[in-house]
Short mmCIF file of C-alpha atoms and ligand atoms in Angstrom, two decimals:
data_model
loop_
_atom_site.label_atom_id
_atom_site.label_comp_id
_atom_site.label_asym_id
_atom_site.label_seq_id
_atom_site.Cartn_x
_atom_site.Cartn_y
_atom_site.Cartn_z
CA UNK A 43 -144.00 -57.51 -143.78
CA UNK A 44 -142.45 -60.59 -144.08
CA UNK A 45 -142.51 -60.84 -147.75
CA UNK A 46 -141.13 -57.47 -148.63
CA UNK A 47 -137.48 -58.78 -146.59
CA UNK A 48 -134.69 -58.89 -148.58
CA UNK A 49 -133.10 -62.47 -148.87
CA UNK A 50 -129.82 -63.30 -147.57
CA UNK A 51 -128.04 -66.99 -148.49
CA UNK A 52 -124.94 -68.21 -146.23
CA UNK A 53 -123.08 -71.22 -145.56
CA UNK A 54 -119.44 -73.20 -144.01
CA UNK A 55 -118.75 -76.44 -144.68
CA UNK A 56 -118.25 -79.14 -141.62
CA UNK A 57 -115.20 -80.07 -143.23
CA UNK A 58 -113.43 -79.36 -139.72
CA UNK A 59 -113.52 -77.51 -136.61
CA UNK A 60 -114.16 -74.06 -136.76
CA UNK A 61 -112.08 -71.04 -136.09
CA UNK A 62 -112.58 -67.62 -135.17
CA UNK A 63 -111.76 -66.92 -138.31
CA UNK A 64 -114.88 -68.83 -139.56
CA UNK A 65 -116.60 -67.05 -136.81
CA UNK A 66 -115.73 -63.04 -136.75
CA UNK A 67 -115.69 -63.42 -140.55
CA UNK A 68 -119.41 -65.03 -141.02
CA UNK A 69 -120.95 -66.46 -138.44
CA UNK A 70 -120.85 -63.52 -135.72
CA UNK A 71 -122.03 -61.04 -138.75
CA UNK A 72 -125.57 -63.32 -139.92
CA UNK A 73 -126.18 -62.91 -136.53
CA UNK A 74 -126.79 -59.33 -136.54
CA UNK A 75 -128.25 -59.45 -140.15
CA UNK A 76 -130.77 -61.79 -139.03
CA UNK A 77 -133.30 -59.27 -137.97
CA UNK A 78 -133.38 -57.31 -141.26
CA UNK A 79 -133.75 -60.16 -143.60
CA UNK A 80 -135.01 -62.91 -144.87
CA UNK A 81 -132.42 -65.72 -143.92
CA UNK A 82 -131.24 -68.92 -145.11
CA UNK A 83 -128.29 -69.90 -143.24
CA UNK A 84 -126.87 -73.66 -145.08
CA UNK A 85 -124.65 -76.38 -143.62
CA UNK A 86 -122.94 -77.27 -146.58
CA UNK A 87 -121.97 -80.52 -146.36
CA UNK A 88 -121.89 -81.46 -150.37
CA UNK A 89 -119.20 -78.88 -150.37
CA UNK A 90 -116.98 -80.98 -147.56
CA UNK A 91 -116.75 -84.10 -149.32
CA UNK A 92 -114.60 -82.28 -152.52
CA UNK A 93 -111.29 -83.29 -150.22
CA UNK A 94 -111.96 -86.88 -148.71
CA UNK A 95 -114.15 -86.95 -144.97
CA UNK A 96 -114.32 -89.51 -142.59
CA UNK A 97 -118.31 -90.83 -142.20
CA UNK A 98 -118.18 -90.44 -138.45
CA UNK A 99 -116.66 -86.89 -138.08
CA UNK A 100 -118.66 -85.57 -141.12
CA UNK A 101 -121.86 -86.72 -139.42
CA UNK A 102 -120.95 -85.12 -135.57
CA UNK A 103 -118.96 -82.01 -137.62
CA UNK A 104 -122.30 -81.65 -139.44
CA UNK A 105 -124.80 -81.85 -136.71
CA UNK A 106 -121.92 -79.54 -134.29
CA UNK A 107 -121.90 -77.33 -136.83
CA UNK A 108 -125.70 -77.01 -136.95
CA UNK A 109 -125.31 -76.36 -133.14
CA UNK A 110 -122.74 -73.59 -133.41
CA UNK A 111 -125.03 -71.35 -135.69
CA UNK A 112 -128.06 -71.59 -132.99
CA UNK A 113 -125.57 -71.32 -130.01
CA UNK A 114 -123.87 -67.91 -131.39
CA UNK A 115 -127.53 -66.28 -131.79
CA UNK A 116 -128.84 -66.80 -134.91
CA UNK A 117 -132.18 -67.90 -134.21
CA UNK A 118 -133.70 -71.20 -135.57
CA UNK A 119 -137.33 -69.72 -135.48
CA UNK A 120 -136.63 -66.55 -137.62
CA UNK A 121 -134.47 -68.01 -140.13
CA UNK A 122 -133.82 -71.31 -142.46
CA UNK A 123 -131.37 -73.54 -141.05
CA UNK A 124 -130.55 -76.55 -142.80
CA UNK A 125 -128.56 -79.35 -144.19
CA UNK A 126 -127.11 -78.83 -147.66
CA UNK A 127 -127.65 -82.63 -148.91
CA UNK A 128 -131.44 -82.95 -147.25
CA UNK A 129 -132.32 -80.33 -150.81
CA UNK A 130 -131.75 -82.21 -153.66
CA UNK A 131 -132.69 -79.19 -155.87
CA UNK A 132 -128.96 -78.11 -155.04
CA UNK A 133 -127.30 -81.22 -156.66
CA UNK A 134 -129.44 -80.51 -159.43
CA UNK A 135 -129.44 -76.97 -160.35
CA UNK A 136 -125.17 -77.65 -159.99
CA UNK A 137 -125.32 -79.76 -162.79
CA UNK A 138 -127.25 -77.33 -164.87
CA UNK A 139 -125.29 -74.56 -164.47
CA UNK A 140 -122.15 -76.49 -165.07
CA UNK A 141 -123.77 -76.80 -168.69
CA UNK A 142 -123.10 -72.73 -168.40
CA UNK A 143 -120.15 -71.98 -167.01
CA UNK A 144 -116.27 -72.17 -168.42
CA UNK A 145 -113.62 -74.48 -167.76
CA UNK A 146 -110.86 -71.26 -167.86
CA UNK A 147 -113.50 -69.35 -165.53
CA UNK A 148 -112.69 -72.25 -163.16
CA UNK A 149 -109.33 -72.67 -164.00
CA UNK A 150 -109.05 -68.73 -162.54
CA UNK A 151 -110.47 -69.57 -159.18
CA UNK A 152 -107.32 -68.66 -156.46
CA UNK A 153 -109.25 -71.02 -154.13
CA UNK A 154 -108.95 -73.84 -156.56
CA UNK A 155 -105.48 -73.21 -157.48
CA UNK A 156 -104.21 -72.96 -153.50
CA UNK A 157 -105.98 -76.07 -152.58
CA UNK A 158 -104.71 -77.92 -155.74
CA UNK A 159 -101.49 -77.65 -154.84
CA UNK A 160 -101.94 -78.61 -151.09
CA UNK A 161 -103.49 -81.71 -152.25
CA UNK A 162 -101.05 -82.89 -155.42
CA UNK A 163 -102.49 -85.93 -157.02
CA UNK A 164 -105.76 -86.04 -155.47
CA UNK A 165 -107.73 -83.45 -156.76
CA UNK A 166 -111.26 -84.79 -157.30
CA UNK A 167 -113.28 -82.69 -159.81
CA UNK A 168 -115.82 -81.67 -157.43
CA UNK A 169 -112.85 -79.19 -155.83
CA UNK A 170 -112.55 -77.94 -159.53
CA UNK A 171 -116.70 -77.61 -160.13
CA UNK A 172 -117.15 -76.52 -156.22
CA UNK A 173 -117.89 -72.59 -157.40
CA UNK A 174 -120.49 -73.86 -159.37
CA UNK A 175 -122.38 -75.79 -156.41
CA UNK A 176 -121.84 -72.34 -154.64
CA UNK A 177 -123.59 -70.50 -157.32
CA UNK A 178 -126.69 -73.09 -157.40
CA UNK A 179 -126.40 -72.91 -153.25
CA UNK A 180 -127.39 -68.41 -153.36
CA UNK A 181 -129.15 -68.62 -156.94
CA UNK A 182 -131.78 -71.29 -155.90
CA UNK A 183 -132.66 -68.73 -153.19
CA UNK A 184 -132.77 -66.09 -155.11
CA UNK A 185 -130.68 -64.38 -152.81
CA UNK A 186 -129.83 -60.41 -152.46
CA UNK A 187 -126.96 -60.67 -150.36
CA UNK A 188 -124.20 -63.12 -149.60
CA UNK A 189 -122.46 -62.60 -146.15
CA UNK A 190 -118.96 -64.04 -146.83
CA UNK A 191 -115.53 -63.58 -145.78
CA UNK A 192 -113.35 -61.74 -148.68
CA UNK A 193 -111.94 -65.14 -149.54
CA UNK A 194 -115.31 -65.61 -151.02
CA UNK A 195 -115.23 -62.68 -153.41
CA UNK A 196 -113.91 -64.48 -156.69
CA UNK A 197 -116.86 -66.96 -156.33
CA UNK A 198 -119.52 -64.51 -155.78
CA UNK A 199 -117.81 -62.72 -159.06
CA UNK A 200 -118.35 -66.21 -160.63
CA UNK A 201 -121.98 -66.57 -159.22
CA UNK A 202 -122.94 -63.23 -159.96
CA UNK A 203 -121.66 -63.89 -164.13
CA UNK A 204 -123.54 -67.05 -164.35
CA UNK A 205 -126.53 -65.54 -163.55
CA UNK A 206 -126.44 -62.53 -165.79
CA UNK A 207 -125.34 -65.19 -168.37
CA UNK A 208 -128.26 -67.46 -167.58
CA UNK A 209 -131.08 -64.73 -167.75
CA UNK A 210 -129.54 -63.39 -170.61
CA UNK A 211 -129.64 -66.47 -172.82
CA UNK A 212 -132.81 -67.29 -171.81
CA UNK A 213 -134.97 -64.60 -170.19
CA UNK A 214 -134.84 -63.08 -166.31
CA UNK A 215 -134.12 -66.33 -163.74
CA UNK A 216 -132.02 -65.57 -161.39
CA UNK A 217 -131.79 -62.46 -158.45
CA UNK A 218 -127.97 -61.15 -159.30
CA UNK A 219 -126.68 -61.43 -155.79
CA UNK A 220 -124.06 -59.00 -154.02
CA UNK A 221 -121.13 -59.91 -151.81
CA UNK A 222 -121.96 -58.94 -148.31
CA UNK A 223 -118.45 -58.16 -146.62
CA UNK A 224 -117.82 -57.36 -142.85
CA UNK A 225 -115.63 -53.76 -142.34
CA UNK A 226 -114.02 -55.75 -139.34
CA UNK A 227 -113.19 -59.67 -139.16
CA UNK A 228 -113.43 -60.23 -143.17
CA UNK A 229 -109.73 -61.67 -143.07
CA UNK A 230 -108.54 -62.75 -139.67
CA UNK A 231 -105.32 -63.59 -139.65
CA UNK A 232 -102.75 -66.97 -138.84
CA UNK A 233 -101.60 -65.92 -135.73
CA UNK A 234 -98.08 -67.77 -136.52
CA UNK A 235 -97.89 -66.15 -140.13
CA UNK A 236 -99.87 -63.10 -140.31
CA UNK A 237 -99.24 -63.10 -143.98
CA UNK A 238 -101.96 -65.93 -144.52
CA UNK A 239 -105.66 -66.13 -143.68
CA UNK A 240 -106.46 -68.07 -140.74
CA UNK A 241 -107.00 -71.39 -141.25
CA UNK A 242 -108.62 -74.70 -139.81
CA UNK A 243 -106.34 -76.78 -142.07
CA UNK A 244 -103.19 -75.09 -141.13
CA UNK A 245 -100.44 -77.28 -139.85
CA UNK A 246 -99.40 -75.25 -137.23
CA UNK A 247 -102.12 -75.54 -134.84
CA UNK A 248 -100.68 -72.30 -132.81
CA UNK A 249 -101.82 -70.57 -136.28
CA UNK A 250 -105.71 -70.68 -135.16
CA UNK A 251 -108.18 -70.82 -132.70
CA UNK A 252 -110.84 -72.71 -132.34
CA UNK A 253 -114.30 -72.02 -131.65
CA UNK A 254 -114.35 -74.55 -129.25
CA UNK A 255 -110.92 -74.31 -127.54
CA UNK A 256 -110.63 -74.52 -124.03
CA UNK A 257 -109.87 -70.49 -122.13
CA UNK A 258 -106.25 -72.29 -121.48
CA UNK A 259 -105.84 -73.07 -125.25
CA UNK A 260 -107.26 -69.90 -126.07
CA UNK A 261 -104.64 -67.78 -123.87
CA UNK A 262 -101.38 -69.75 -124.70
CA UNK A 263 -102.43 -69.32 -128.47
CA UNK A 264 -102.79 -65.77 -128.16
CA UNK A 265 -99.29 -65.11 -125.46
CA UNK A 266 -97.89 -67.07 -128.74
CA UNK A 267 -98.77 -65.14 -131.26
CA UNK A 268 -95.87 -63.30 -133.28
CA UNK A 269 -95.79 -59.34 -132.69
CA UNK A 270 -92.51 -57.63 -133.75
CA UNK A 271 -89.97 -55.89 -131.68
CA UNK A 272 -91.56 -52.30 -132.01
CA UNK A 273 -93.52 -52.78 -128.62
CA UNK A 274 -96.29 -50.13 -130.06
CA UNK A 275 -99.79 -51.21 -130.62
CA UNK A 276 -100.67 -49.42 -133.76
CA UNK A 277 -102.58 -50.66 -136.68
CA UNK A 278 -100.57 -50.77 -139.26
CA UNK A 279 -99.28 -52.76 -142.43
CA UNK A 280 -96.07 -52.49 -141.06
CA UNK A 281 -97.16 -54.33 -137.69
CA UNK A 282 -99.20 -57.66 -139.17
CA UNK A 283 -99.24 -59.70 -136.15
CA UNK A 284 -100.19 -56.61 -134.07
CA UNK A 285 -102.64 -55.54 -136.72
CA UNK A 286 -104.24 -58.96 -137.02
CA UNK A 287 -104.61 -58.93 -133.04
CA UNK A 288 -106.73 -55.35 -133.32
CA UNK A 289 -108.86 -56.83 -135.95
CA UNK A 290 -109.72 -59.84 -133.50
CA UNK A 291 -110.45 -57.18 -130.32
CA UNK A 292 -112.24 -54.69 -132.69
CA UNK A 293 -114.13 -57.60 -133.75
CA UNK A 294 -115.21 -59.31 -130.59
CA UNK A 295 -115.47 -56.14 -128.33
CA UNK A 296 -116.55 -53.10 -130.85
CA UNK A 297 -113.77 -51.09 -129.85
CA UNK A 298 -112.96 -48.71 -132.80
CA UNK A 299 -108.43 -49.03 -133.48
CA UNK A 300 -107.72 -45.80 -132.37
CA UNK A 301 -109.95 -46.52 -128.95
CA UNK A 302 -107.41 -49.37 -128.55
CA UNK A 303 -104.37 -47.87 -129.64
CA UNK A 304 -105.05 -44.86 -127.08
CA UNK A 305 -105.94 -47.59 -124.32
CA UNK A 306 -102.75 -49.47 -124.72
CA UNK A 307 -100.13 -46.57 -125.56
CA UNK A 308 -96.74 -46.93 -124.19
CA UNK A 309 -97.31 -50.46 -122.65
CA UNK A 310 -95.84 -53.17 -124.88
CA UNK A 311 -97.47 -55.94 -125.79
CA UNK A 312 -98.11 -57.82 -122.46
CA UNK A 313 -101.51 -56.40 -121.39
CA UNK A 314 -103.19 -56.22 -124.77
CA UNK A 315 -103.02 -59.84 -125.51
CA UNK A 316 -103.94 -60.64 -122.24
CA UNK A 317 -106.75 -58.57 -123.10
CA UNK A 318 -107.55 -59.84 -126.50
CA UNK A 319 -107.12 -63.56 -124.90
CA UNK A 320 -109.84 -62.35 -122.32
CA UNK A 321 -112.14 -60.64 -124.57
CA UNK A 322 -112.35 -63.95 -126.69
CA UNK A 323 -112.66 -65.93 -124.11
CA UNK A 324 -115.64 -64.15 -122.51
CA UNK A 325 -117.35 -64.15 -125.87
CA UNK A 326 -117.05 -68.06 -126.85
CA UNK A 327 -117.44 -69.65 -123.20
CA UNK A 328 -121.26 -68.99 -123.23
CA UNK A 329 -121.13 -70.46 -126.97
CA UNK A 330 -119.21 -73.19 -125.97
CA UNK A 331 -121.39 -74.58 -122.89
CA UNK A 332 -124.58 -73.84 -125.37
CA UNK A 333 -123.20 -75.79 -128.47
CA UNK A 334 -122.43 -78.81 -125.62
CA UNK A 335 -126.39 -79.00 -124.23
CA UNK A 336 -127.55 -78.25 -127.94
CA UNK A 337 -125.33 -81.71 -128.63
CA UNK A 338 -127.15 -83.87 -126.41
CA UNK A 339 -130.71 -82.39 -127.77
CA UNK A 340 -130.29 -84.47 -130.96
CA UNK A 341 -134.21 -84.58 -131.22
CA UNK A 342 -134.36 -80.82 -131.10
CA UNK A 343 -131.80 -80.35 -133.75
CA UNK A 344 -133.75 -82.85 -135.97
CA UNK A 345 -136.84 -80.37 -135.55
CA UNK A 346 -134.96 -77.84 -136.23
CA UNK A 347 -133.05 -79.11 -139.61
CA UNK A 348 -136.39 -80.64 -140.73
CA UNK A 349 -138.31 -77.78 -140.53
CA UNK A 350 -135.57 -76.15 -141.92
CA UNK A 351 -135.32 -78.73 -145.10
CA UNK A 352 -139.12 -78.37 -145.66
CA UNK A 353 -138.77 -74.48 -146.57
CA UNK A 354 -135.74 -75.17 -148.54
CA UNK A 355 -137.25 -77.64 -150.44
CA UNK A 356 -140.13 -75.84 -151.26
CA UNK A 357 -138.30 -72.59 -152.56
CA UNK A 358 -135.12 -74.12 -154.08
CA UNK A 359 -137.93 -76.10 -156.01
CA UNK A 360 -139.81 -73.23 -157.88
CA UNK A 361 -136.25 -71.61 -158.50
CA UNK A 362 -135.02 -75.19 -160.15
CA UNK A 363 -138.93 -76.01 -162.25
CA UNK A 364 -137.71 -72.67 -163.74
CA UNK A 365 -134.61 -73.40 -164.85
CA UNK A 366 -135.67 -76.61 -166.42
CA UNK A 367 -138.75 -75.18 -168.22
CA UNK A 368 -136.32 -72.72 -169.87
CA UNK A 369 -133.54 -75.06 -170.87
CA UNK A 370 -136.44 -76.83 -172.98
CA UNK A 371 -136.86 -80.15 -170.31
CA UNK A 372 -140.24 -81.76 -170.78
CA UNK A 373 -142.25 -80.65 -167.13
CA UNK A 374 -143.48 -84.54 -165.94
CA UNK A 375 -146.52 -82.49 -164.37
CA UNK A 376 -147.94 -78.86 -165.09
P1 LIG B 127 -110.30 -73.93 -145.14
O1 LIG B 127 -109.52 -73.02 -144.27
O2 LIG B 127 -110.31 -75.35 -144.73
O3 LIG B 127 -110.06 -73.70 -146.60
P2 LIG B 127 -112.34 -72.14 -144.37
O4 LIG B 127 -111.93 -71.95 -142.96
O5 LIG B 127 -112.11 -71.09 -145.38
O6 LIG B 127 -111.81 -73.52 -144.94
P3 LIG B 127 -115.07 -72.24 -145.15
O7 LIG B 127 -116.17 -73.17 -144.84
O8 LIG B 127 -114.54 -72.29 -146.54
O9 LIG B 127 -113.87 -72.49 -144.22
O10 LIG B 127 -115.46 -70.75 -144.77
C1 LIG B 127 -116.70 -70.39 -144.19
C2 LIG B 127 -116.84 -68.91 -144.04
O11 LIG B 127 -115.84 -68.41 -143.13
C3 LIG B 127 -116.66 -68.11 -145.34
O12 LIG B 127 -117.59 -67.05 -145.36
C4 LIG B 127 -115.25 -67.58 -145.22
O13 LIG B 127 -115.10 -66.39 -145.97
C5 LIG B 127 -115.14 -67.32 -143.73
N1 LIG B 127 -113.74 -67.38 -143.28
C6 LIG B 127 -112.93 -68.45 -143.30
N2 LIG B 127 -111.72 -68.16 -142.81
C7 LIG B 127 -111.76 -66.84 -142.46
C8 LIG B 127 -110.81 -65.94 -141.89
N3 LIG B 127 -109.58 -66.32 -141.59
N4 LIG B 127 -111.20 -64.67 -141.66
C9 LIG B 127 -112.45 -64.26 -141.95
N5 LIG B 127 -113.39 -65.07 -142.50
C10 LIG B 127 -113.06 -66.34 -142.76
N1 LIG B 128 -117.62 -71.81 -150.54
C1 LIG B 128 -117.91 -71.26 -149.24
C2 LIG B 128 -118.98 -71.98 -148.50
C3 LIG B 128 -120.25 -71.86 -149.24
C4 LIG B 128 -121.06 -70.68 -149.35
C5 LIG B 128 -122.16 -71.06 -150.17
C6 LIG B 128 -120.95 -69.40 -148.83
C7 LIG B 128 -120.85 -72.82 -149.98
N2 LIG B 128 -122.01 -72.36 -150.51
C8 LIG B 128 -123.13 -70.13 -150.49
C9 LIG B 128 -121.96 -68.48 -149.17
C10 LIG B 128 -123.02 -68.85 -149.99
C11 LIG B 128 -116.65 -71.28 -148.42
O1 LIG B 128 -116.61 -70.55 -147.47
N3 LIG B 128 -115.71 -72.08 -148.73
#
């Protein structure tokens, strides 16, 4: 029964193009979740604008963003799909719960601190409040799980206080959500640094792919990537690069490590990243050529992130009328 589905909350921001980091880590994981829950899967465009967007690219980044979800599987007539600023009640509830949460809880967000320094003097307070926006995004939903990369944790921590800290004060508001983090793909890796998470605002564009890199792209990025001199393919701390290059083939094909350790054993390094190159290609080419028709169906997407909009309206509604009665806010109608 329809009801009786367990509620799952998800979103990216189209803040630039997407990587298979942004993919393996989310995107290819809601996919298989999609048949087991209830599903609300958000393009969260309030989120983008905390560092500075161009009109134009936020608007196609957006809408190709809308595109990759239904592309990679997850299917528009099952689940919620839609457009972060089209649901006002998000904007809203944010500003509540700021009233509830801590300047030194925010202050502690890694996220915050990282991008703080990237950005130096221009550090709008919407990058500072962004957690909390996250929080009203799952909360508003009432959601039970929240598929994220581990990057995410330390806001779903946050989420998950301000909750227990809202129904305390007042009375039982909010569903306490869990994180919802993938055994394979949760931190895919820069393939120039293995030491830091894969990026789409890296400098080094040899660092990432892209979801929507060409096969040629694809297969220089991955002959690039840095090994080590050991020649072994073994998944191990010791062996980043090699390690992070496992992750992405475990990921993408299902093979289990020690399946692809035994496959490649003795053989350097030659082979297996042509293989991981090929396995990745084979998997985003369909994607690719179905996010391009999907782009020149702009009425369909409009169907789809209307539809989507009405639902989210309704329920993010009922979640916010609650919040507001409890705070003591006169209701304009019963
Ligand atoms: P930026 O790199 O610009 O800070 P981002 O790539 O982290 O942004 P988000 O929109 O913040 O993009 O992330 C969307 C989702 O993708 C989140 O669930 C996040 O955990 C996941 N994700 C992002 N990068 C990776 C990665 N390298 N490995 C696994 N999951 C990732
Ligand atoms: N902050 C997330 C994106 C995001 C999100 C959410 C993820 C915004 N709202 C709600 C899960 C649930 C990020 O990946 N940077």
């Amino acid at each position: 029964m329809e009801e009786s589905k367990k509620i799952i909350f998800s979103g990216i921001q189209p803040s630039g193009e997407l990587t298979i980091g942004n993919y393996l880590g989310a995107i290819k994981n809601w996919v298989k979740l999609q048949d087991e829950f209830d599903c609300f899967f958000c393009v969260v465009d309030l989120h983008a604008i905390t560092v500075r967007q161009e009109p134009k690219l936020l608007r196609q980044r957006t809408l190709e963003l809308l595109a990759i979800y239904i592309a990679a599987g997850i299917d528009p007539e099952k689940n919620t799909l839609f457009i972060q600023s089209h649901v006002p009640a998000h904007s809203e509830a944010a500003w509540l719960l700021n009233c509830y949460t801590y300047f030194g809880e925010l202050g502690r967000m890694t996220q915050f601190k990282d991008k703080s320094k990237r950005f130096g003097d221009n550090i709008a307070a919407g990058l500072f409040d962004y957690p909390v926006l996250m929080a009203a995004d799952i909360l508003l939903y009432q959601a039970d799980l929240v598929p994220v990369g581990v990057d995410q944790k330390q806001h779903l921590e946050l989420t998950r206080d301000i909750a227990e800290r809202f129904n305390k004060l007042y009375s039982p508001t909010f569903k306490v959500p869990d994180g919802y983090i993938p055994e394979n793909g949760a931190k895919i890796m820069d393939l120039q640094d293995p030491s830091k998470k894969m990026s789409k605002s890296a400098d080094n564009a040899n660092g990432f792919i892209l979801i929507m890199d060409s096969p040629d792209v694809i297969r220089k990025k991955i002959s690039r990537a840095v090994t080590d001199s050991l020649g072994a393919v073994k998944f191990s701390d010791e062996q980043p690069g090699v390690k992070n290059l496992m992750s992405i083939l475990s990921t993408v094909t299902g093979m289990s490590y020690s399946d692809i350790e035994k496959k490649y054993e003795g053989q350097g390094y030659a082979g297996f990243k042509n293989d991981v190159a090929e396995a990745l290609v084979e998997e985003l080419t369909p994607i690719q050529n179905r996010v391009n028709e999907l782009l020149k169906d702009k009425a369909y997407l409009e169907t789809i992130y209307k539809a989507g909009a009405e639902k989210a309206n309704y329920i993010s509604q009922k979640t916010l009328r609650k919040m507001q009665k409890k705070i003591g806010f006169i209701p304009l109608s019963k």
